[in-house]
């Protein structure tokens, strides 16, 4: 440092790194309720995951707008970034898995009914990918503004909805009832959508942008599956088959999510090519 004569050391009138990132607020948010050493790990892992999810939502929502505006190449960069973020969140399970069952039991009761099941950002990511569950909104009635945001996300077209709209704009036959479906309902596979994607994969030269879009979606869902698997494995490792703090069946509930597909036609067509 002595050789770096240009380094600034007087910040009395200038913004510092910590001020820009508001580190005082971020780093004061880890309040252990039990005082147990390992509760810090539990809090930090979940807070970091929520920060990554915030960035995922930022990118997915922007990608949806780009696809709607026919700017597919811009959307590709955003979706590629989402996949990289997902890889980071998956690796966080490796850190959390260092928490043993005995250690977790030392502070689990302090969580009350709080549970990752209630993560509203995770719910909004599911909504953005097309997995809509109206009844889940009841969890968030406590916060009127948050409930409003989730209600709006429930009624908005998903990433897959706008991808299907892009297929129709390219001249591929998608019926009106698919294009104008009720966005509040979970997406259900449709033969016309599979036929359209098959046409794209069979003529990559003519539909290069749509082909790239399809592969970006497959990448994204691939990472979601890996995240879910690591999630259920880590939870089973720490609490076994106990009921979740939020009242869910815990591991059994998580296992049910492993078979869900956000973009079913993109997986089904691989058998038919």
XYZ file of N, CA and C in Angstrom:
819
model
N 0.820 -1.206 0.000
C 0.000 0.000 0.000
C 0.860 1.264 0.000
N 2.046 1.178 0.600
C 2.923 2.354 0.661
C 3.350 2.820 -0.727
N 3.357 1.905 -1.713
C 3.768 2.260 -3.069
C 2.620 2.838 -3.890
N 1.379 2.709 -3.397
C 0.206 3.200 -4.115
C -0.139 4.609 -3.644
N 0.571 5.592 -4.187
C 0.428 6.964 -3.710
C -0.900 7.609 -4.082
N -1.614 6.992 -5.070
C -2.874 7.596 -5.499
C -4.101 7.151 -4.713
N -3.916 6.226 -3.752
C -5.063 5.707 -2.998
C -5.661 6.805 -2.131
N -6.991 6.960 -2.210
C -7.694 7.961 -1.402
C -7.862 7.473 0.027
N -7.564 8.326 0.983
C -7.729 7.977 2.399
C -8.627 8.963 3.153
N -8.919 10.104 2.526
C -9.757 11.107 3.180
C -11.165 11.057 2.579
N -12.109 10.536 3.330
C -13.480 10.392 2.842
C -14.473 11.232 3.648
N -13.973 12.306 4.248
C -14.871 13.150 5.032
C -15.953 13.794 4.177
N -15.663 14.031 2.897
C -16.640 14.666 2.017
C -16.997 13.794 0.815
N -16.648 12.519 0.864
C -16.922 11.634 -0.267
C -17.557 10.338 0.218
N -18.271 9.710 -0.690
C -18.950 8.460 -0.369
C -17.952 7.311 -0.317
N -18.095 6.461 0.691
C -17.232 5.291 0.819
C -17.914 4.057 0.222
N -17.115 3.020 0.082
C -17.612 1.716 -0.394
C -18.755 1.211 0.492
N -18.548 1.285 1.803
C -19.559 0.809 2.743
C -20.846 1.609 2.667
N -20.718 2.917 2.447
C -21.914 3.756 2.334
C -22.675 3.450 1.058
N -21.943 3.254 -0.044
C -22.601 2.944 -1.318
C -23.431 1.668 -1.203
N -22.873 0.641 -0.567
C -23.550 -0.647 -0.424
C -24.479 -0.713 0.785
N -24.510 0.366 1.570
C -25.324 0.414 2.790
C -25.025 -0.795 3.687
N -23.734 -1.035 3.870
C -23.313 -2.192 4.645
C -23.739 -2.112 6.106
N -23.912 -0.893 6.614
C -24.360 -0.778 8.001
C -25.727 -1.420 8.171
N -26.599 -1.260 7.176
C -27.934 -1.860 7.238
C -27.885 -3.355 6.970
N -27.097 -3.749 5.978
C -27.036 -5.167 5.611
C -26.413 -5.996 6.730
N -25.297 -5.530 7.277
C -24.549 -6.321 8.245
C -25.109 -6.248 9.659
N -26.115 -5.387 9.854
C -26.765 -5.345 11.172
C -28.056 -6.157 11.178
N -28.317 -6.865 10.070
C -29.570 -7.603 9.942
C -29.498 -9.054 10.383
N -28.390 -9.455 10.985
C -28.248 -10.844 11.421
C -28.457 -10.918 12.937
N -29.711 -10.942 13.346
C -30.059 -10.924 14.763
C -30.451 -12.329 15.225
N -29.531 -12.977 15.913
C -29.816 -14.315 16.420
C -30.837 -14.252 17.555
N -31.835 -15.104 17.488
C -32.861 -15.132 18.537
C -32.465 -16.045 19.691
N -31.608 -17.012 19.397
C -31.214 -17.971 20.429
C -29.856 -17.642 21.039
N -29.043 -16.892 20.308
C -27.672 -16.661 20.754
C -26.768 -17.836 20.445
N -27.325 -18.907 19.849
C -26.512 -20.075 19.519
C -25.580 -19.761 18.347
N -24.362 -20.243 18.432
C -23.327 -19.964 17.429
C -23.795 -20.258 16.008
N -24.429 -21.407 15.786
C -24.758 -21.850 14.435
C -25.982 -21.171 13.839
N -26.709 -20.416 14.633
C -27.845 -19.686 14.079
C -27.365 -18.612 13.098
N -26.158 -18.099 13.289
C -25.603 -17.105 12.363
C -25.496 -17.695 10.959
N -25.015 -18.919 10.853
C -24.934 -19.603 9.563
C -26.307 -19.669 8.912
N -27.306 -20.087 9.672
C -28.662 -20.268 9.159
C -29.223 -18.959 8.615
N -29.021 -17.872 9.345
C -29.536 -16.562 8.930
C -28.818 -16.071 7.678
N -27.492 -16.123 7.685
C -26.714 -15.591 6.561
C -27.021 -16.340 5.264
N -27.087 -17.663 5.314
C -27.384 -18.456 4.115
C -28.706 -18.034 3.500
N -29.724 -17.872 4.328
C -31.042 -17.507 3.806
C -31.086 -16.057 3.320
N -30.386 -15.173 3.986
C -30.346 -13.778 3.531
C -29.611 -13.658 2.205
N -28.504 -14.358 2.064
C -27.756 -14.332 0.805
C -28.613 -14.895 -0.329
N -29.341 -15.971 -0.063
C -30.216 -16.554 -1.079
C -31.286 -15.569 -1.514
N -31.827 -14.816 -0.558
C -32.850 -13.822 -0.889
C -32.264 -12.701 -1.755
N -31.023 -12.317 -1.499
C -30.373 -11.307 -2.339
C -30.191 -11.819 -3.762
N -29.759 -13.065 -3.891
C -29.617 -13.651 -5.227
C -30.968 -13.734 -5.923
N -32.011 -14.086 -5.162
C -33.343 -14.165 -5.764
C -33.834 -12.788 -6.217
N -33.466 -11.756 -5.485
C -33.824 -10.401 -5.908
C -33.238 -10.111 -7.280
N -31.976 -10.507 -7.487
C -31.339 -10.284 -8.780
C -31.969 -11.178 -9.857
N -32.325 -12.397 -9.497
C -33.003 -13.275 -10.455
C -34.297 -12.640 -10.952
N -35.099 -12.126 -10.025
C -36.358 -11.482 -10.405
C -36.108 -10.267 -11.293
N -35.102 -9.497 -10.948
C -34.729 -8.318 -11.730
C -34.442 -8.713 -13.175
N -33.700 -9.808 -13.357
C -33.315 -10.259 -14.693
C -34.476 -10.928 -15.432
N -35.238 -11.759 -14.747
C -36.355 -12.457 -15.402
C -37.420 -11.470 -15.852
N -37.752 -10.506 -14.997
C -38.767 -9.524 -15.361
C -38.314 -8.664 -16.533
N -37.030 -8.339 -16.562
C -36.497 -7.577 -17.697
C -36.502 -8.425 -18.968
N -36.193 -9.722 -18.832
C -36.199 -10.618 -19.988
C -37.605 -10.744 -20.558
N -38.615 -10.803 -19.705
C -40.004 -10.865 -20.160
C -40.330 -9.634 -21.001
N -39.933 -8.472 -20.531
C -40.192 -7.229 -21.280
C -39.467 -7.237 -22.616
N -38.220 -7.717 -22.619
C -37.444 -7.760 -23.865
C -38.100 -8.687 -24.891
N -38.568 -9.844 -24.446
C -39.220 -10.772 -25.373
C -40.500 -10.159 -25.915
N -41.252 -9.485 -25.056
C -42.471 -8.811 -25.505
C -42.149 -7.714 -26.519
N -40.985 -7.072 -26.362
C -40.563 -6.001 -27.272
C -39.777 -6.514 -28.475
N -39.734 -7.834 -28.637
C -39.045 -8.480 -29.760
C -37.531 -8.252 -29.729
N -36.991 -8.107 -28.543
C -35.551 -7.928 -28.360
C -34.979 -9.205 -27.730
N -35.044 -10.289 -28.476
C -34.676 -11.583 -27.920
C -33.204 -11.667 -27.539
N -32.335 -11.044 -28.321
C -30.903 -11.148 -28.026
C -30.565 -10.541 -26.661
N -31.239 -9.479 -26.290
C -31.027 -8.888 -24.965
C -31.524 -9.830 -23.875
N -32.644 -10.497 -24.140
C -33.195 -11.433 -23.161
C -32.255 -12.608 -22.922
N -31.538 -13.034 -23.968
C -30.632 -14.172 -23.825
C -29.569 -13.894 -22.766
N -29.013 -12.689 -22.788
C -27.972 -12.329 -21.813
C -28.532 -12.374 -20.400
N -29.750 -11.860 -20.235
C -30.373 -11.834 -18.908
C -30.654 -13.237 -18.393
N -31.155 -14.102 -19.271
C -31.474 -15.468 -18.859
C -30.211 -16.272 -18.577
N -29.153 -16.006 -19.325
C -27.874 -16.666 -19.049
C -27.362 -16.257 -17.674
N -27.566 -15.000 -17.322
C -27.148 -14.520 -15.998
C -27.963 -15.206 -14.903
N -29.249 -15.395 -15.139
C -30.094 -16.077 -14.153
C -29.557 -17.479 -13.883
N -29.163 -18.189 -14.926
C -28.626 -19.537 -14.748
C -27.353 -19.523 -13.903
N -26.506 -18.523 -14.104
C -25.285 -18.410 -13.295
C -25.626 -18.121 -11.840
N -26.643 -17.282 -11.626
C -27.078 -16.990 -10.254
C -27.577 -18.263 -9.593
N -28.345 -19.045 -10.344
C -28.871 -20.294 -9.797
C -27.745 -21.221 -9.340
N -26.650 -21.249 -10.087
C -25.530 -22.108 -9.698
C -24.951 -21.680 -8.358
N -24.957 -20.366 -8.092
C -24.464 -19.850 -6.817
C -25.387 -20.253 -5.668
N -26.698 -20.156 -5.890
C -27.648 -20.521 -4.840
C -27.548 -22.011 -4.527
N -27.353 -22.821 -5.554
C -27.226 -24.262 -5.342
C -26.020 -24.574 -4.457
N -24.914 -23.887 -4.704
C -23.712 -24.135 -3.913
C -23.894 -23.759 -2.442
N -24.829 -22.850 -2.172
C -25.048 -22.445 -0.777
C -25.584 -23.605 0.061
N -26.245 -24.579 -0.573
C -26.723 -25.739 0.188
C -25.556 -26.522 0.772
N -24.409 -26.504 0.073
C -23.233 -27.202 0.592
C -22.771 -26.591 1.905
N -22.915 -25.281 2.022
C -22.520 -24.604 3.262
C -23.530 -24.904 4.362
N -24.831 -24.814 4.009
C -25.862 -25.060 5.021
C -25.813 -26.494 5.526
N -25.416 -27.422 4.660
C -25.383 -28.831 5.064
C -24.319 -29.114 6.127
N -23.465 -28.137 6.438
C -22.521 -28.315 7.546
C -23.214 -28.159 8.894
N -24.491 -27.729 8.865
C -25.290 -27.630 10.083
C -25.842 -29.012 10.413
N -25.513 -29.524 11.571
C -25.960 -30.865 11.943
C -27.350 -30.813 12.584
N -28.069 -31.959 12.628
C -29.383 -31.979 13.278
C -29.334 -31.497 14.728
N -28.309 -31.906 15.456
C -28.199 -31.508 16.862
C -28.025 -29.993 16.995
N -27.240 -29.421 16.099
C -27.012 -27.966 16.140
C -28.287 -27.202 15.801
N -29.017 -27.664 14.778
C -30.242 -26.977 14.370
C -31.296 -27.015 15.472
N -31.381 -28.132 16.178
C -32.365 -28.257 17.249
C -32.121 -27.263 18.385
N -30.915 -26.746 18.465
C -30.589 -25.785 19.517
C -31.329 -24.455 19.340
N -31.745 -24.147 18.081
C -32.440 -22.864 17.878
C -33.702 -22.990 17.023
N -34.055 -24.182 16.573
C -35.210 -24.336 15.684
C -36.497 -23.783 16.291
N -36.721 -24.009 17.578
C -37.959 -23.542 18.205
C -38.086 -22.021 18.171
N -36.948 -21.328 18.083
C -36.972 -19.858 18.050
C -37.579 -19.334 16.739
N -37.630 -20.166 15.694
C -38.171 -19.736 14.406
C -39.684 -19.587 14.436
N -40.336 -20.220 15.412
C -41.794 -20.172 15.462
C -42.384 -20.796 14.213
N -43.261 -20.045 13.526
C -43.878 -20.519 12.279
C -43.164 -19.980 11.042
N -42.071 -19.249 11.238
C -41.320 -18.715 10.098
C -40.665 -19.864 9.335
N -40.754 -19.805 8.002
C -40.229 -20.887 7.176
C -39.858 -20.366 5.802
N -38.878 -21.013 5.171
C -38.514 -20.665 3.800
C -39.669 -20.856 2.846
N -40.642 -21.673 3.228
C -41.855 -21.878 2.428
C -42.568 -20.545 2.184
N -42.356 -19.592 3.094
C -43.030 -18.292 3.007
C -42.248 -17.260 2.200
N -41.119 -17.632 1.637
C -40.316 -16.683 0.868
C -41.135 -16.108 -0.284
N -41.463 -14.826 -0.202
C -42.293 -14.238 -1.256
C -41.514 -14.073 -2.557
N -40.200 -13.905 -2.467
C -39.421 -13.788 -3.701
C -39.374 -15.128 -4.440
N -39.259 -16.203 -3.685
C -39.291 -17.521 -4.321
C -40.641 -17.742 -4.986
N -41.702 -17.273 -4.325
C -43.037 -17.409 -4.901
C -43.158 -16.593 -6.183
N -42.576 -15.391 -6.183
C -42.646 -14.538 -7.370
C -41.832 -15.115 -8.519
N -40.747 -15.804 -8.206
C -39.980 -16.481 -9.249
C -40.813 -17.602 -9.859
N -41.492 -18.367 -9.012
C -42.379 -19.415 -9.525
C -43.466 -18.817 -10.413
N -44.061 -17.715 -9.969
C -45.086 -17.043 -10.772
C -44.502 -16.606 -12.115
N -43.298 -16.033 -12.090
C -42.668 -15.530 -13.313
C -42.351 -16.656 -14.289
N -42.180 -17.870 -13.763
C -41.885 -19.027 -14.615
C -43.149 -19.767 -15.044
N -44.305 -19.351 -14.505
C -45.573 -19.915 -14.954
C -46.267 -20.839 -13.987
N -45.658 -21.075 -12.801
C -46.299 -21.941 -11.818
C -47.099 -21.059 -10.863
N -48.393 -20.894 -11.164
C -49.258 -19.990 -10.409
C -50.091 -20.776 -9.390
N -50.091 -20.315 -8.152
C -50.874 -20.933 -7.083
C -51.577 -19.833 -6.303
N -52.843 -19.593 -6.639
C -53.596 -18.495 -6.056
C -53.742 -18.618 -4.538
N -54.003 -19.834 -4.060
C -54.280 -20.002 -2.626
C -53.093 -19.608 -1.749
N -51.887 -19.649 -2.309
C -50.697 -19.354 -1.524
C -50.645 -17.889 -1.096
N -51.410 -17.031 -1.783
C -51.397 -15.606 -1.452
C -51.888 -15.319 -0.044
N -52.680 -16.228 0.525
C -53.207 -16.006 1.875
C -52.092 -15.826 2.905
N -50.947 -16.428 2.643
C -49.813 -16.317 3.562
C -49.373 -14.867 3.727
N -49.604 -14.044 2.680
C -49.012 -12.705 2.641
C -50.016 -11.579 2.935
N -51.190 -11.927 3.415
C -52.206 -10.900 3.699
C -51.773 -9.945 4.812
N -50.827 -10.345 5.617
C -50.343 -9.506 6.716
C -49.762 -8.189 6.212
N -49.195 -8.198 4.992
C -48.545 -7.026 4.401
C -49.308 -6.633 3.138
N -50.067 -5.546 3.215
C -50.943 -5.145 2.107
C -50.167 -4.875 0.819
N -49.023 -4.195 0.918
C -48.241 -3.866 -0.273
C -47.647 -5.125 -0.894
N -47.145 -6.015 -0.073
C -46.588 -7.266 -0.575
C -47.685 -8.108 -1.223
N -48.842 -8.145 -0.611
C -49.968 -8.892 -1.175
C -50.344 -8.324 -2.542
N -50.317 -6.994 -2.663
C -50.640 -6.354 -3.938
C -49.648 -6.766 -5.009
N -48.357 -6.770 -4.678
C -47.323 -7.147 -5.646
C -47.494 -8.591 -6.111
N -47.782 -9.473 -5.180
C -47.974 -10.877 -5.533
C -49.244 -11.072 -6.351
N -50.289 -10.332 -6.018
C -51.541 -10.409 -6.776
C -51.304 -9.956 -8.210
N -50.517 -8.897 -8.381
C -50.181 -8.397 -9.717
C -49.356 -9.431 -10.485
N -48.396 -10.058 -9.801
C -47.557 -11.080 -10.443
C -48.390 -12.297 -10.834
N -49.385 -12.627 -10.027
C -50.266 -13.756 -10.328
C -50.996 -13.553 -11.649
N -51.393 -12.307 -11.936
C -52.178 -12.002 -13.127
C -51.323 -11.657 -14.355
N -50.016 -11.594 -14.172
C -49.140 -11.205 -15.277
C -48.724 -12.420 -16.107
N -48.446 -12.239 -17.413
C -47.940 -13.358 -18.218
C -46.568 -13.790 -17.730
N -46.318 -15.064 -17.778
C -45.041 -15.608 -17.323
C -44.003 -15.537 -18.437
N -42.784 -15.895 -18.092
C -41.703 -15.973 -19.080
C -42.073 -16.932 -20.205
N -42.704 -18.043 -19.852
C -43.079 -19.019 -20.878
C -44.244 -18.515 -21.721
N -45.167 -17.780 -21.103
C -46.275 -17.208 -21.874
C -45.755 -16.289 -22.969
N -44.787 -15.440 -22.640
C -44.287 -14.509 -23.654
C -43.424 -15.237 -24.686
N -42.794 -16.344 -24.287
C -42.049 -17.160 -25.257
C -43.015 -17.786 -26.261
N -44.165 -18.249 -25.786
C -45.178 -18.818 -26.681
C -45.740 -17.743 -27.600
N -45.902 -16.543 -27.085
C -46.344 -15.426 -27.919
C -45.324 -15.137 -29.017
N -44.048 -15.299 -28.699
C -42.995 -15.105 -29.702
C -43.095 -16.159 -30.803
N -43.473 -17.377 -30.430
C -43.692 -18.426 -31.431
C -44.791 -18.007 -32.404
N -45.874 -17.465 -31.854
C -46.999 -17.048 -32.692
C -46.599 -15.894 -33.611
N -45.806 -14.955 -33.113
C -45.372 -13.821 -33.941
C -44.511 -14.290 -35.102
N -43.832 -15.422 -34.912
C -42.975 -15.963 -35.974
C -43.769 -16.737 -37.014
N -45.090 -16.787 -36.834
C -45.937 -17.455 -37.812
C -46.276 -18.898 -37.490
N -45.852 -19.362 -36.328
C -46.167 -20.734 -35.928
C -47.573 -20.777 -35.323
N -48.294 -21.833 -35.602
C -49.720 -21.901 -35.268
C -49.957 -22.164 -33.784
N -50.379 -21.120 -33.076
C -50.768 -21.229 -31.672
C -52.204 -20.720 -31.563
N -53.145 -21.515 -31.097
C -54.542 -21.085 -31.045
C -54.775 -19.956 -30.031
N -55.802 -19.142 -30.252
C -56.106 -18.001 -29.377
C -56.306 -18.389 -27.912
N -56.899 -19.565 -27.663
C -57.167 -19.932 -26.267
C -55.874 -20.194 -25.488
N -54.790 -20.501 -26.191
C -53.488 -20.660 -25.537
C -52.843 -19.291 -25.338
N -52.908 -18.455 -26.362
C -52.308 -17.121 -26.283
C -53.019 -16.238 -25.268
N -54.322 -16.440 -25.115
C -55.115 -15.594 -24.222
C -55.591 -16.357 -22.989
N -54.796 -17.281 -22.536
C -55.193 -18.113 -21.408
C -55.282 -17.292 -20.121
N -55.893 -17.877 -19.108
C -55.976 -17.252 -17.788
C -54.615 -17.373 -17.122
N -53.912 -16.250 -17.009
C -52.555 -16.272 -16.470
C -52.491 -16.616 -14.991
N -53.610 -16.598 -14.304
C -53.600 -16.926 -12.876
C -53.542 -18.435 -12.639
N -53.676 -19.216 -13.708
C -53.657 -20.674 -13.593
C -52.282 -21.230 -13.967
N -51.883 -22.334 -13.358
C -50.606 -22.958 -13.758
C -50.651 -23.335 -15.233
N -49.551 -23.152 -15.929
C -49.509 -23.492 -17.348
C -49.671 -24.997 -17.536
N -50.491 -25.379 -18.520
C -50.675 -26.780 -18.880
C -50.176 -27.007 -20.310
N -49.473 -28.098 -20.529
C -48.918 -28.401 -21.848
C -50.019 -28.453 -22.895
N -49.672 -27.996 -24.124
C -50.648 -27.977 -25.213
C -49.986 -28.517 -26.482
N -50.697 -29.374 -27.245
C -50.112 -29.968 -28.454
C -49.615 -28.934 -29.462
N -50.313 -27.806 -29.592
C -49.898 -26.798 -30.570
C -48.552 -26.181 -30.197
N -48.312 -26.038 -28.905
C -47.041 -25.464 -28.452
C -45.906 -26.446 -28.703
N -46.167 -27.720 -28.439
C -45.133 -28.721 -28.719
C -44.829 -28.786 -30.213
N -45.872 -28.703 -31.040
C -45.667 -28.737 -32.494
C -44.852 -27.539 -32.960
N -45.109 -26.385 -32.361
C -44.364 -25.175 -32.727
C -42.894 -25.306 -32.356
N -42.622 -25.782 -31.135
C -41.229 -25.948 -30.723
C -40.541 -27.019 -31.561
N -41.268 -28.076 -31.937
C -40.687 -29.099 -32.811
C -40.273 -28.498 -34.152
N -41.118 -27.601 -34.668
C -40.788 -26.936 -35.935
C -39.510 -26.116 -35.793
N -39.358 -25.469 -34.648
C -38.158 -24.667 -34.386
C -36.918 -25.558 -34.365
N -36.994 -26.679 -33.662
C -35.831 -27.568 -33.521
C -35.509 -28.317 -34.812
N -36.523 -28.464 -35.668
C -36.285 -29.166 -36.937
C -35.791 -28.234 -38.040
N -35.867 -26.932 -37.783
C -35.395 -25.957 -38.771
C -34.689 -24.826 -38.028
N -33.591 -25.173 -37.413
C -32.849 -24.221 -36.575
C -32.421 -22.988 -37.356
N -32.035 -23.168 -38.611
C -31.565 -22.039 -39.420
C -32.646 -20.959 -39.562
N -33.887 -21.386 -39.757
C -34.978 -20.427 -39.958
C -35.440 -19.794 -38.653
N -35.268 -20.501 -37.548
C -35.794 -20.031 -36.258
C -34.686 -19.933 -35.204
N -33.531 -19.409 -35.614
C -32.360 -19.420 -34.737
C -32.621 -18.731 -33.394
N -33.264 -17.568 -33.405
C -33.520 -16.846 -32.156
C -34.456 -17.628 -31.234
N -35.490 -18.215 -31.802
C -36.417 -19.011 -30.994
C -35.736 -20.269 -30.459
N -34.852 -20.838 -31.261
C -34.080 -22.009 -30.833
C -33.197 -21.657 -29.634
N -32.529 -20.506 -29.717
C -31.704 -20.062 -28.597
C -32.552 -19.783 -27.361
N -33.719 -19.177 -27.579
C -34.618 -18.900 -26.457
C -35.026 -20.203 -25.779
N -35.377 -21.193 -26.570
C -35.778 -22.487 -26.011
C -34.671 -23.092 -25.158
N -33.442 -23.038 -25.645
C -32.327 -23.624 -24.901
C -32.022 -22.843 -23.619
N -32.227 -21.529 -23.654
C -32.050 -20.735 -22.434
C -33.086 -21.135 -21.390
N -34.313 -21.419 -21.845
C -35.361 -21.849 -20.924
C -35.042 -23.227 -20.337
N -34.528 -24.112 -21.172
C -34.153 -25.439 -20.689
C -33.023 -25.335 -19.672
N -32.047 -24.475 -19.949
C -30.959 -24.244 -18.983
C -31.530 -23.816 -17.637
N -32.447 -22.862 -17.686
C -33.022 -22.305 -16.466
C -33.738 -23.390 -15.668
N -34.558 -24.193 -16.363
C -35.285 -25.235 -15.629
C -34.361 -26.334 -15.142
N -33.328 -26.609 -15.871
C -32.331 -27.586 -15.435
C -31.759 -27.169 -14.080
N -31.409 -25.899 -13.944
C -30.865 -25.395 -12.686
C -31.909 -25.420 -11.576
N -33.171 -25.128 -11.917
C -34.239 -25.199 -10.910
C -34.334 -26.614 -10.350
N -34.253 -27.606 -11.224
C -34.326 -28.996 -10.773
C -33.158 -29.332 -9.843
N -31.967 -28.860 -10.212
C -30.803 -29.135 -9.371
C -30.951 -28.449 -8.014
N -31.481 -27.217 -8.026
C -31.699 -26.492 -6.763
C -32.683 -27.264 -5.893
N -33.778 -27.737 -6.473
C -34.783 -28.466 -5.708
C -34.209 -29.753 -5.118
N -33.396 -30.454 -5.902
C -32.805 -31.694 -5.402
C -31.881 -31.424 -4.229
N -31.033 -30.406 -4.360
C -30.115 -30.077 -3.266
C -30.892 -29.586 -2.046
N -31.997 -28.893 -2.285
C -32.840 -28.408 -1.189
C -33.399 -29.583 -0.387
N -34.052 -30.504 -1.075
C -34.682 -31.621 -0.367
C -33.633 -32.492 0.326
N -32.477 -32.660 -0.303
C -31.423 -33.472 0.301
C -30.884 -32.819 1.570
N -30.679 -31.500 1.516
C -30.157 -30.786 2.677
C -31.161 -30.793 3.816
N -32.439 -30.563 3.493
C -33.474 -30.558 4.530
C -33.569 -31.933 5.178
N -33.554 -32.995 4.354
C -33.637 -34.345 4.910
C -32.426 -34.653 5.779
N -31.284 -34.130 5.386
C -30.055 -34.360 6.156
C -30.128 -33.696 7.530
N -30.809 -32.537 7.598
C -30.829 -31.771 8.849
C -32.024 -32.111 9.739
N -33.233 -32.279 9.138
C -34.414 -32.519 9.986
C -35.116 -33.839 9.707
N -34.597 -34.625 8.762
C -35.254 -35.887 8.459
C -36.635 -35.650 7.876
N -37.635 -36.355 8.396
C -38.999 -36.238 7.889
C -39.907 -35.463 8.843
N -39.328 -34.603 9.651
C -40.136 -33.767 10.540
C -40.981 -32.785 9.728
N -42.088 -32.330 10.326
C -42.911 -31.297 9.714
C -42.129 -29.991 9.668
N -42.291 -29.219 8.586
C -41.600 -27.938 8.469
C -42.122 -26.933 9.476
N -41.313 -25.922 9.803
C -41.739 -24.914 10.779
C -42.959 -24.139 10.305
N -43.147 -24.076 8.974
C -44.300 -23.363 8.437
C -45.550 -24.216 8.330
N -45.440 -25.493 8.726
C -46.606 -26.366 8.711
C -46.666 -27.325 7.544
N -45.738 -27.210 6.594
C -45.738 -28.139 5.454
C -45.236 -29.502 5.919
N -45.382 -30.504 5.046
C -44.909 -31.850 5.389
C -43.390 -31.972 5.256
N -42.725 -30.858 5.001
C -41.270 -30.859 4.947
C -40.717 -31.593 3.744
N -39.907 -32.609 3.992
C -39.244 -33.340 2.917
C -40.260 -33.929 1.941
N -41.371 -34.450 2.452
C -42.374 -35.059 1.573
C -42.960 -34.032 0.609
N -43.197 -32.816 1.102
C -43.688 -31.741 0.232
C -42.642 -31.400 -0.820
N -41.399 -31.268 -0.402
C -40.327 -30.891 -1.327
C -40.126 -31.954 -2.408
N -40.282 -33.216 -2.049
C -40.112 -34.281 -3.035
C -41.164 -34.195 -4.137
N -42.360 -33.737 -3.783
C -43.424 -33.606 -4.775
C -43.066 -32.572 -5.845
N -42.271 -31.571 -5.472
C -41.927 -30.511 -6.427
C -40.893 -30.965 -7.458
N -40.217 -32.073 -7.192
C -39.132 -32.508 -8.073
C -39.635 -32.864 -9.477
N -40.879 -33.309 -9.571
C -41.397 -33.753 -10.868
C -42.120 -32.653 -11.646
N -42.257 -31.471 -11.042
C -42.972 -30.396 -11.749
C -42.116 -29.825 -12.878
N -42.771 -29.554 -14.024
C -42.075 -28.950 -15.166
C -42.672 -27.590 -15.484
N -41.822 -26.592 -15.597
C -42.275 -25.250 -15.971
C -42.538 -25.154 -17.469
N -41.674 -25.794 -18.272
C -41.745 -25.692 -19.732
C -41.882 -27.101 -20.318
N -43.023 -27.751 -20.107
C -43.148 -29.191 -20.411
C -42.868 -29.571 -21.853
N -43.303 -28.756 -22.815
C -43.115 -29.127 -24.221
C -41.638 -29.173 -24.610
N -40.828 -28.338 -23.970
C -39.410 -28.308 -24.312
C -38.688 -29.572 -23.855
N -39.257 -30.270 -22.896
C -38.696 -31.555 -22.462
C -39.303 -32.697 -23.267
N -40.611 -32.599 -23.526
C -41.273 -33.667 -24.257
C -40.820 -33.816 -25.696
N -40.472 -32.703 -26.322
C -40.109 -32.768 -27.748
C -38.818 -33.536 -27.987
N -37.984 -33.650 -26.982
C -36.703 -34.332 -27.152
C -36.881 -35.807 -27.495
N -37.976 -36.388 -27.023
C -38.259 -37.773 -27.371
C -38.726 -37.893 -28.818
N -39.397 -36.854 -29.310
C -40.022 -36.905 -30.632
C -39.112 -36.436 -31.762
N -37.997 -35.786 -31.447
C -37.101 -35.320 -32.511
C -36.461 -36.488 -33.251
